[in-house]
Amino acid sequence: MGISLRDTKSAQQYQRALQYLPGGVNSPVRAMRSIGRDPLFVDRAEGAELLDIDGNRFIDYVCSWGPLIHGHAHPEILRVVGAAAQKGTTFGAATAGEVDLAEEVGRRVPSVEMLRMTSSGTEAAMSAIRLARAATGRTKLLKFAGAYHGHVDGLLAEAGSGLATAGLPASPGVPEAATAATIVVPWNDGEALVAATDEHEFAAVLAEPYPANMGLTPPHQGFLELVRARASQNGALLVFDEVISGFRVARGGAQELTAVLPDITVMGKVIGGGLPAAAYGASRDLMEHIAPAGDVYQAGTLSGNPLAVAAGLQTLRMLDDAAYMRLQSITERLATGLRSAAGDRPVQVQSVCGLVTVFFSAEPVVDYETAKACDLDAYGAWCRALLARGVYPPPSQFEAWFPSLAHTTEQLDRTIEIAAAAFAEIA
Ligand code: PLP
């Protein structure tokens, strides 16, 4: 399988990797199996451009799946990380930088007064649920089909048949008991949401406010408001997973863009500026349940790591209003261009500031069912054609493109020309 030539360095590394890493990678989507080719082996990257170990250049729209909103190897981020490293890479003790970062997040994210840092979004989501369960004294969770909140057992649930069903384990090794308390509801389906919140008492209603893990499927008009209202009526805490949307769709994330405020916010990706960091935050009242202020236990050896904090803080400091206006126009140029490259083909280009998905579907994609109905073979062929011409798109239909502030007009226009050629090739 795959188009890589046997004698490329990448192909050689992949053969080696297959011996030592399951599937040759440390995270599944990197293997590029869903688009039917072998993985990239990266040498280095700068700005919006990435080089593989064979010297092939790509305009990168994966950007490490979201953290690199300023592009690769931004000099200011390298500078602060280098300076932090000179002082020591980890202490397992408090630093002033962590307080600076929490203060900056509190200034930006409307519903967050306090936060706790973790090293990954998975940990942050897992801990947010623990907090919600402790604060409500309830167990059940409501999640939306096609949303991804990291690989914690209780959230690796997929929908059974029916409108709002008890979750089924989405992976072997996840016990049925772990997902039985997770009710899965179709996204953008008000009726199913109302039915589920009438029937069950939830600790938490979890949502990606701009879901991007089934490709970008924005909320319908009024849907987030309904989610907010139903969570409150139910006595559940509303958890927004802003690991992708946070600091990307707007300065304060989706909650600023939509003015719908959650009780708990899960953050990741941009908050670590390209180093491992994530966080969950809420009001002071809620966050003071967390140890040692309260009795809800959660900890981490590398939580608040000084290098990640330096990168995250510098990343946020460079994200002012002008940066968001620029990211918006970069996103629009890309989305509009991809739409015109697709012409009258059965393709939908859906976007919000900093996120784009090209769905191979004749109809708009509004939920997991419509996402799964896309022409995955055509998407795979188009991605292979893009990669062969020097554009690196997300190698799965169920992901978003992450345009960054480093993408130049010339790179965007070249991408659109290449996209048109790739559409023509697969026709
Ligand atoms: N939540 C969302 C919305 C995500 O997209 C992801 C990862 O892509 C996670 C949580 C998990 O984050 P991590 O991969 O850092 O564990």
Coordinates of C-alpha atoms and ligand atoms in Angstrom, one line a residue:
M1 CA 0.0 0.0 0.0
G2 CA 1.2 3.5 -0.5
I3 CA 2.9 5.5 -3.2
S4 CA 6.2 6.0 -1.6
L5 CA 9.1 4.6 -3.6
R6 CA 10.9 1.7 -1.9
D7 CA 14.3 3.5 -2.0
T8 CA 13.2 6.8 -0.4
K9 CA 14.5 7.7 3.0
S10 CA 10.9 8.0 4.2
A11 CA 10.1 4.5 3.0
Q12 CA 13.2 3.1 4.8
Q13 CA 12.3 4.9 8.0
Y14 CA 8.7 3.6 7.8
Q15 CA 10.0 0.0 7.4
R16 CA 12.1 0.5 10.5
A17 CA 9.3 2.3 12.4
L18 CA 6.9 -0.6 11.7
Q19 CA 9.3 -2.8 13.7
Y20 CA 9.3 -0.6 16.8
L21 CA 6.1 1.4 16.8
P22 CA 2.6 0.0 16.3
G23 CA 1.7 1.0 12.8
G24 CA 5.0 2.9 12.6
V25 CA 3.7 5.9 14.4
N26 CA 2.9 7.4 17.8
S27 CA -0.6 8.5 17.0
P28 CA -2.9 6.7 14.4
V29 CA -3.9 9.4 11.9
R30 CA -0.2 10.2 11.1
A31 CA 0.1 6.8 9.4
M32 CA -2.1 8.2 6.6
R33 CA -3.8 4.8 6.1
S34 CA -7.2 6.4 5.6
I35 CA -5.9 8.1 2.5
G36 CA -4.1 5.0 1.3
R37 CA -0.5 6.1 1.5
D38 CA 2.6 5.8 3.7
P39 CA 3.4 8.4 6.3
L40 CA 5.5 11.5 6.0
F41 CA 8.8 11.5 7.9
V42 CA 9.5 15.1 8.8
D43 CA 12.9 16.6 8.8
R44 CA 12.1 20.2 9.7
A45 CA 9.7 23.0 9.2
E46 CA 9.6 26.8 9.2
G47 CA 6.6 29.1 8.8
A48 CA 3.9 27.3 6.8
E49 CA 6.4 25.0 5.0
L50 CA 7.5 21.5 6.0
L51 CA 10.3 19.4 4.6
D52 CA 10.4 15.6 4.7
I53 CA 13.6 13.6 5.1
D54 CA 13.7 13.2 1.3
G55 CA 13.8 16.9 0.8
N56 CA 10.2 17.2 -0.5
R57 CA 8.6 20.5 0.5
F58 CA 5.0 20.9 1.5
I59 CA 2.7 23.8 2.4
D60 CA 1.5 22.5 5.7
Y61 CA -2.2 22.7 6.6
V62 CA -2.0 20.2 9.5
C63 CA 0.4 22.4 11.5
S64 CA 0.7 19.7 14.2
W65 CA -3.1 19.5 14.3
G66 CA -3.7 23.0 15.7
P67 CA -1.1 24.2 18.1
L68 CA 1.0 26.1 15.5
I69 CA -1.3 29.1 14.9
H70 CA 1.9 31.2 14.2
G71 CA 3.3 28.5 12.0
H72 CA 6.4 26.4 12.6
A73 CA 9.6 27.6 14.4
H74 CA 8.4 31.1 15.0
P75 CA 11.5 33.0 16.1
E76 CA 9.8 34.6 19.1
I77 CA 8.5 31.3 20.4
L78 CA 11.9 29.7 19.8
R79 CA 13.5 32.5 21.7
V80 CA 11.3 32.2 24.8
V81 CA 11.5 28.4 24.9
G82 CA 15.3 28.6 24.6
A83 CA 15.5 31.2 27.4
A84 CA 13.3 29.0 29.6
A85 CA 15.3 25.9 28.8
Q86 CA 18.5 27.7 29.9
K87 CA 17.0 28.0 33.4
G88 CA 16.0 24.3 33.6
T89 CA 13.5 22.2 31.8
T90 CA 11.2 21.2 34.6
F91 CA 11.1 21.7 38.4
G92 CA 7.9 20.0 39.6
A93 CA 7.4 23.2 41.6
A94 CA 5.5 26.5 41.1
T95 CA 6.8 29.2 38.7
A96 CA 5.6 32.7 38.0
G97 CA 5.0 31.9 34.3
E98 CA 2.2 29.5 35.2
V99 CA 0.4 32.4 37.0
D100 CA 1.0 34.7 34.0
L101 CA -0.5 32.2 31.6
A102 CA -3.5 31.5 33.8
E103 CA -4.1 35.3 34.1
E104 CA -3.8 35.8 30.4
V105 CA -6.3 32.9 29.8
G106 CA -8.7 34.4 32.3
R107 CA -8.5 37.8 30.5
R108 CA -9.4 36.1 27.2
V109 CA -11.9 33.3 27.9
P110 CA -15.1 34.7 29.2
S111 CA -16.2 31.8 31.5
V112 CA -12.7 31.1 33.0
E113 CA -11.6 32.6 36.3
M114 CA -9.1 29.8 37.3
L115 CA -7.5 27.0 35.6
R116 CA -5.4 23.8 36.1
M117 CA -2.8 22.8 33.6
T118 CA -2.3 19.3 32.3
S119 CA 0.1 17.9 29.6
S120 CA -2.6 16.8 27.1
G121 CA -6.1 17.6 26.0
T122 CA -7.1 14.0 26.9
E123 CA -6.1 14.6 30.5
A124 CA -7.8 17.9 30.7
A125 CA -11.1 16.5 29.4
M126 CA -10.8 13.5 31.8
S127 CA -10.2 15.9 34.7
A128 CA -13.1 18.2 33.6
I129 CA -15.5 15.3 33.8
R130 CA -14.2 14.3 37.3
L131 CA -14.8 17.9 38.4
A132 CA -18.3 17.9 36.9
R133 CA -19.1 14.6 38.6
A134 CA -17.8 15.8 41.9
A135 CA -19.6 19.1 41.8
T136 CA -23.0 17.6 40.8
G137 CA -22.8 14.3 42.6
R138 CA -24.0 12.7 39.4
T139 CA -22.3 10.2 37.0
K140 CA -23.9 10.4 33.5
L141 CA -22.4 12.3 30.6
L142 CA -24.0 13.5 27.4
K143 CA -21.7 13.7 24.4
F144 CA -22.4 14.3 20.8
A145 CA -21.8 11.7 18.1
G146 CA -18.6 12.4 16.1
A147 CA -17.1 14.6 18.8
Y148 CA -13.7 13.7 20.1
H149 CA -12.6 14.6 23.6
G150 CA -9.4 12.6 23.8
H151 CA -9.0 8.9 24.4
V152 CA -10.3 8.5 28.0
D153 CA -12.5 5.4 28.4
G154 CA -15.8 7.1 29.2
L155 CA -15.5 9.4 26.2
L156 CA -14.5 6.8 23.7
A157 CA -18.1 6.0 23.2
E158 CA -20.0 5.8 20.0
A159 CA -23.6 6.0 19.3
G160 CA -25.7 2.8 19.1
S161 CA -28.8 2.9 16.9
G162 CA -31.6 5.3 17.8
L163 CA -31.7 8.9 18.6
A164 CA -30.0 9.2 22.0
T165 CA -28.4 6.0 23.1
A166 CA -26.2 4.6 25.8
G167 CA -22.7 4.7 24.4
L168 CA -21.0 1.6 23.1
P169 CA -17.2 1.2 23.5
A170 CA -15.5 2.8 20.5
S171 CA -12.4 0.6 21.0
P172 CA -11.6 -2.8 22.3
G173 CA -10.3 -2.5 25.8
V174 CA -12.9 0.1 26.8
P175 CA -15.2 -1.7 29.2
E176 CA -18.9 -1.4 28.6
A177 CA -19.3 -0.2 32.1
A178 CA -17.1 2.8 31.2
T179 CA -19.3 4.0 28.4
A180 CA -22.7 2.9 29.8
A181 CA -23.0 6.2 31.6
T182 CA -22.3 8.1 28.4
I183 CA -25.3 9.0 26.4
V184 CA -24.5 9.8 22.7
V185 CA -26.7 12.3 20.9
P186 CA -26.5 13.4 17.2
W187 CA -25.0 16.9 16.8
N188 CA -27.3 19.6 15.7
D189 CA -30.3 17.5 16.7
G190 CA -32.4 19.5 19.1
E191 CA -35.1 16.9 19.4
A192 CA -32.6 14.2 20.5
L193 CA -31.0 16.6 22.9
V194 CA -34.3 17.5 24.5
A195 CA -35.3 13.8 24.7
A196 CA -32.0 12.8 26.4
T197 CA -32.0 15.7 28.8
D198 CA -35.6 14.8 29.7
E199 CA -34.8 11.2 30.4
H200 CA -31.4 11.3 32.2
E201 CA -29.8 13.4 35.0
F202 CA -26.4 14.4 33.7
A203 CA -23.3 15.4 35.5
A204 CA -22.0 17.0 32.3
V205 CA -23.1 17.9 28.8
L206 CA -19.9 17.9 26.7
A207 CA -19.6 19.6 23.4
E208 CA -17.0 20.8 21.0
P209 CA -18.8 24.1 20.3
Y210 CA -17.3 24.1 16.7
P211 CA -16.9 20.3 16.2
A212 CA -13.9 19.6 14.1
N213 CA -13.2 15.9 14.7
M214 CA -15.8 14.8 12.1
G215 CA -14.5 17.6 9.9
L216 CA -15.7 21.1 10.7
T217 CA -19.5 20.9 11.4
P218 CA -20.6 24.3 12.9
P219 CA -23.6 24.5 15.2
H220 CA -26.9 25.4 13.6
Q221 CA -28.3 28.7 14.5
G222 CA -29.6 28.5 18.1
F223 CA -28.3 25.0 18.7
L224 CA -25.6 26.0 21.2
E225 CA -28.1 28.2 23.0
L226 CA -30.4 25.1 23.3
V227 CA -27.5 23.0 24.6
R228 CA -26.8 25.7 27.2
A229 CA -30.5 25.9 28.3
R230 CA -31.0 22.2 28.4
A231 CA -27.8 21.6 30.5
S232 CA -29.0 24.3 33.0
Q233 CA -32.5 22.9 33.2
N234 CA -31.1 19.4 33.7
G235 CA -28.8 20.5 36.5
A236 CA -25.8 19.4 34.5
L237 CA -22.6 21.4 34.0
L238 CA -21.9 22.4 30.4
V239 CA -18.4 21.5 29.4
F240 CA -17.1 23.1 26.2
D241 CA -14.1 21.3 24.7
E242 CA -12.2 24.1 23.1
V243 CA -9.1 22.1 22.5
I244 CA -9.4 23.0 18.8
S245 CA -11.6 26.1 18.9
G246 CA -9.9 27.8 21.8
F247 CA -7.8 30.9 20.9
R248 CA -8.4 30.0 17.3
V249 CA -11.9 30.9 16.2
A250 CA -11.7 34.1 18.3
R251 CA -9.5 35.6 21.0
G252 CA -11.6 33.9 23.7
G253 CA -12.6 30.9 21.6
A254 CA -16.0 29.7 20.5
Q255 CA -17.6 31.0 23.7
E256 CA -16.6 34.6 22.8
L257 CA -17.7 34.1 19.2
T258 CA -21.1 32.7 20.1
A259 CA -21.6 34.4 23.5
V260 CA -22.8 31.0 24.8
L261 CA -20.8 30.4 28.0
P262 CA -20.0 26.9 29.4
D263 CA -19.5 26.1 33.1
I264 CA -16.2 24.3 32.4
T265 CA -13.8 24.9 29.5
V266 CA -11.2 22.3 28.2
M267 CA -8.3 23.9 26.4
G268 CA -5.3 22.4 24.6
K269 CA -3.2 22.9 21.4
V270 CA -2.7 26.7 21.0
I271 CA -2.4 27.1 24.8
G272 CA 0.9 25.1 24.6
G273 CA 2.3 27.0 21.6
G274 CA 3.6 23.7 20.1
L275 CA 4.8 22.1 23.4
P276 CA 2.8 19.6 25.4
A277 CA 0.3 21.6 27.5
A278 CA -3.5 21.7 28.0
A279 CA -5.8 23.0 30.7
Y280 CA -9.3 23.0 32.1
G281 CA -10.8 26.1 33.6
A282 CA -14.0 27.4 35.2
S283 CA -15.3 29.8 37.8
R284 CA -13.4 30.1 41.1
D285 CA -16.2 28.3 42.9
L286 CA -16.0 25.3 40.6
M287 CA -12.2 25.2 40.3
E288 CA -11.7 25.3 44.1
H289 CA -13.1 21.8 44.2
I290 CA -9.7 20.7 42.8
A291 CA -6.9 19.6 45.2
P292 CA -5.3 21.1 47.1
A293 CA -7.9 23.9 47.3
G294 CA -10.6 21.1 47.4
D295 CA -10.7 17.3 47.5
V296 CA -11.0 16.4 43.8
Y297 CA -7.7 14.8 43.1
Q298 CA -5.8 15.5 39.9
A299 CA -2.0 16.0 39.4
G300 CA 0.8 15.8 36.9
T301 CA 4.6 15.5 37.0
L302 CA 5.0 17.9 34.0
S303 CA 1.9 20.0 34.4
G304 CA 2.7 23.6 33.9
N305 CA 6.0 22.7 32.4
P306 CA 8.1 25.9 32.1
L307 CA 9.0 25.4 28.5
A308 CA 5.4 24.8 27.5
V309 CA 4.2 27.7 29.6
A310 CA 6.7 30.0 27.9
A311 CA 5.7 28.9 24.4
G312 CA 1.9 29.1 25.3
L313 CA 2.2 32.6 26.8
Q314 CA 4.2 34.0 23.9
T315 CA 1.8 32.4 21.5
L316 CA -1.2 34.1 23.2
R317 CA 0.6 37.4 23.5
M318 CA 1.1 37.5 19.8
L319 CA -2.6 36.8 19.2
D320 CA -4.1 40.3 19.3
D321 CA -7.2 41.6 17.4
A322 CA -5.1 42.3 14.3
A323 CA -3.9 38.7 14.3
Y324 CA -7.5 37.4 14.3
M325 CA -8.5 39.7 11.5
R326 CA -5.6 38.3 9.5
L327 CA -6.4 34.7 10.3
Q328 CA -9.9 35.3 9.3
S329 CA -8.9 36.7 5.9
I330 CA -6.3 33.9 5.4
T331 CA -9.1 31.4 6.2
E332 CA -11.5 33.1 3.8
R333 CA -9.0 33.2 1.0
L334 CA -8.3 29.5 1.4
A335 CA -11.9 28.5 1.8
T336 CA -13.2 30.6 -1.1
G337 CA -10.3 29.4 -3.3
L338 CA -10.9 25.7 -2.5
R339 CA -14.6 26.2 -3.3
S340 CA -13.9 27.7 -6.7
A341 CA -11.2 25.0 -7.4
A342 CA -13.9 22.4 -6.7
G343 CA -16.2 24.1 -9.2
D344 CA -19.5 22.2 -9.5
R345 CA -18.1 18.9 -8.1
P346 CA -20.1 17.4 -5.1
V347 CA -17.8 19.1 -2.6
Q348 CA -18.6 21.3 0.5
V349 CA -16.1 23.7 1.9
Q350 CA -17.0 24.5 5.5
S351 CA -15.1 27.1 7.5
V352 CA -14.7 29.3 10.5
C353 CA -11.8 31.5 11.5
G354 CA -8.7 29.2 11.5
L355 CA -10.5 26.0 10.4
V356 CA -11.6 24.6 7.1
T357 CA -12.9 21.2 6.0
V358 CA -13.3 20.1 2.4
F359 CA -16.0 17.5 2.5
F360 CA -16.6 15.2 -0.5
S361 CA -20.3 15.4 -0.2
A362 CA -23.1 16.8 -2.4
E363 CA -24.9 18.2 0.7
P364 CA -23.7 20.3 3.6
V365 CA -22.3 18.1 6.4
V366 CA -24.1 18.8 9.6
D367 CA -23.5 15.8 11.9
Y368 CA -21.6 12.5 12.1
E369 CA -24.0 10.6 9.8
T370 CA -23.6 13.1 7.0
A371 CA -19.8 13.2 7.6
K372 CA -19.6 9.4 7.4
A373 CA -21.6 9.5 4.1
C374 CA -18.8 11.5 2.3
D375 CA -16.9 9.9 -0.6
L376 CA -13.9 8.8 1.4
D377 CA -12.1 7.2 -1.6
A378 CA -12.3 10.4 -3.5
Y379 CA -11.1 12.4 -0.5
G380 CA -8.1 10.0 -0.2
A381 CA -7.3 10.2 -3.9
W382 CA -7.5 14.0 -3.8
C383 CA -5.2 14.1 -0.7
R384 CA -2.6 11.9 -2.4
A385 CA -2.7 14.2 -5.4
L386 CA -2.2 17.2 -3.2
L387 CA 0.7 15.6 -1.4
A388 CA 2.3 14.6 -4.7
R389 CA 2.2 18.3 -5.7
G390 CA 3.5 19.7 -2.4
V391 CA 0.4 20.5 -0.3
Y392 CA -0.1 18.6 3.0
P393 CA -3.8 18.4 3.9
P394 CA -5.2 16.6 6.9
P395 CA -4.9 12.9 5.8
S396 CA -8.5 12.1 6.9
Q397 CA -11.9 13.4 5.9
F398 CA -12.8 13.7 9.5
E399 CA -10.4 16.4 10.4
A400 CA -9.9 20.1 9.7
W401 CA -7.3 22.1 7.9
F402 CA -5.4 24.4 10.2
P403 CA -4.5 27.6 8.3
S404 CA -2.0 29.6 10.3
L405 CA -0.8 33.2 10.5
A406 CA 2.4 32.1 8.7
H407 CA 0.5 31.1 5.5
T408 CA 1.4 33.8 2.9
T409 CA -0.9 34.9 0.1
E410 CA 1.5 33.3 -2.4
Q411 CA 1.3 30.0 -0.6
L412 CA -2.5 30.2 -0.3
D413 CA -2.9 30.9 -4.0
R414 CA -0.4 28.2 -4.9
T415 CA -2.5 25.8 -2.8
I416 CA -5.6 26.7 -4.6
E417 CA -4.0 26.1 -8.0
I418 CA -2.7 22.7 -6.8
A419 CA -6.1 21.9 -5.4
A420 CA -7.7 22.6 -8.8
A421 CA -5.1 20.3 -10.5
A422 CA -5.7 17.6 -7.9
F423 CA -9.5 17.8 -8.5
A424 CA -8.9 17.5 -12.2
E425 CA -6.6 14.5 -11.8
I426 CA -9.1 12.5 -9.8
A427 CA -12.1 13.4 -12.0
Ligands
PLP1 N1 -10.5 17.4 22.5 C1 -10.5 17.8 21.2 C2 -11.6 18.6 20.7 C3 -9.4 17.4 20.4 O1 -9.4 17.7 19.1 C4 -8.4 16.6 21.0 C5 -7.2 16.1 20.1 O2 -7.2 16.4 18.9 C6 -8.4 16.3 22.3 C7 -9.5 16.7 23.1 C8 -7.3 15.5 22.9 O3 -6.2 16.2 23.0 P1 -4.7 15.5 23.1 O4 -4.5 14.9 21.8 O5 -3.8 16.6 23.5 O6 -4.8 14.5 24.2

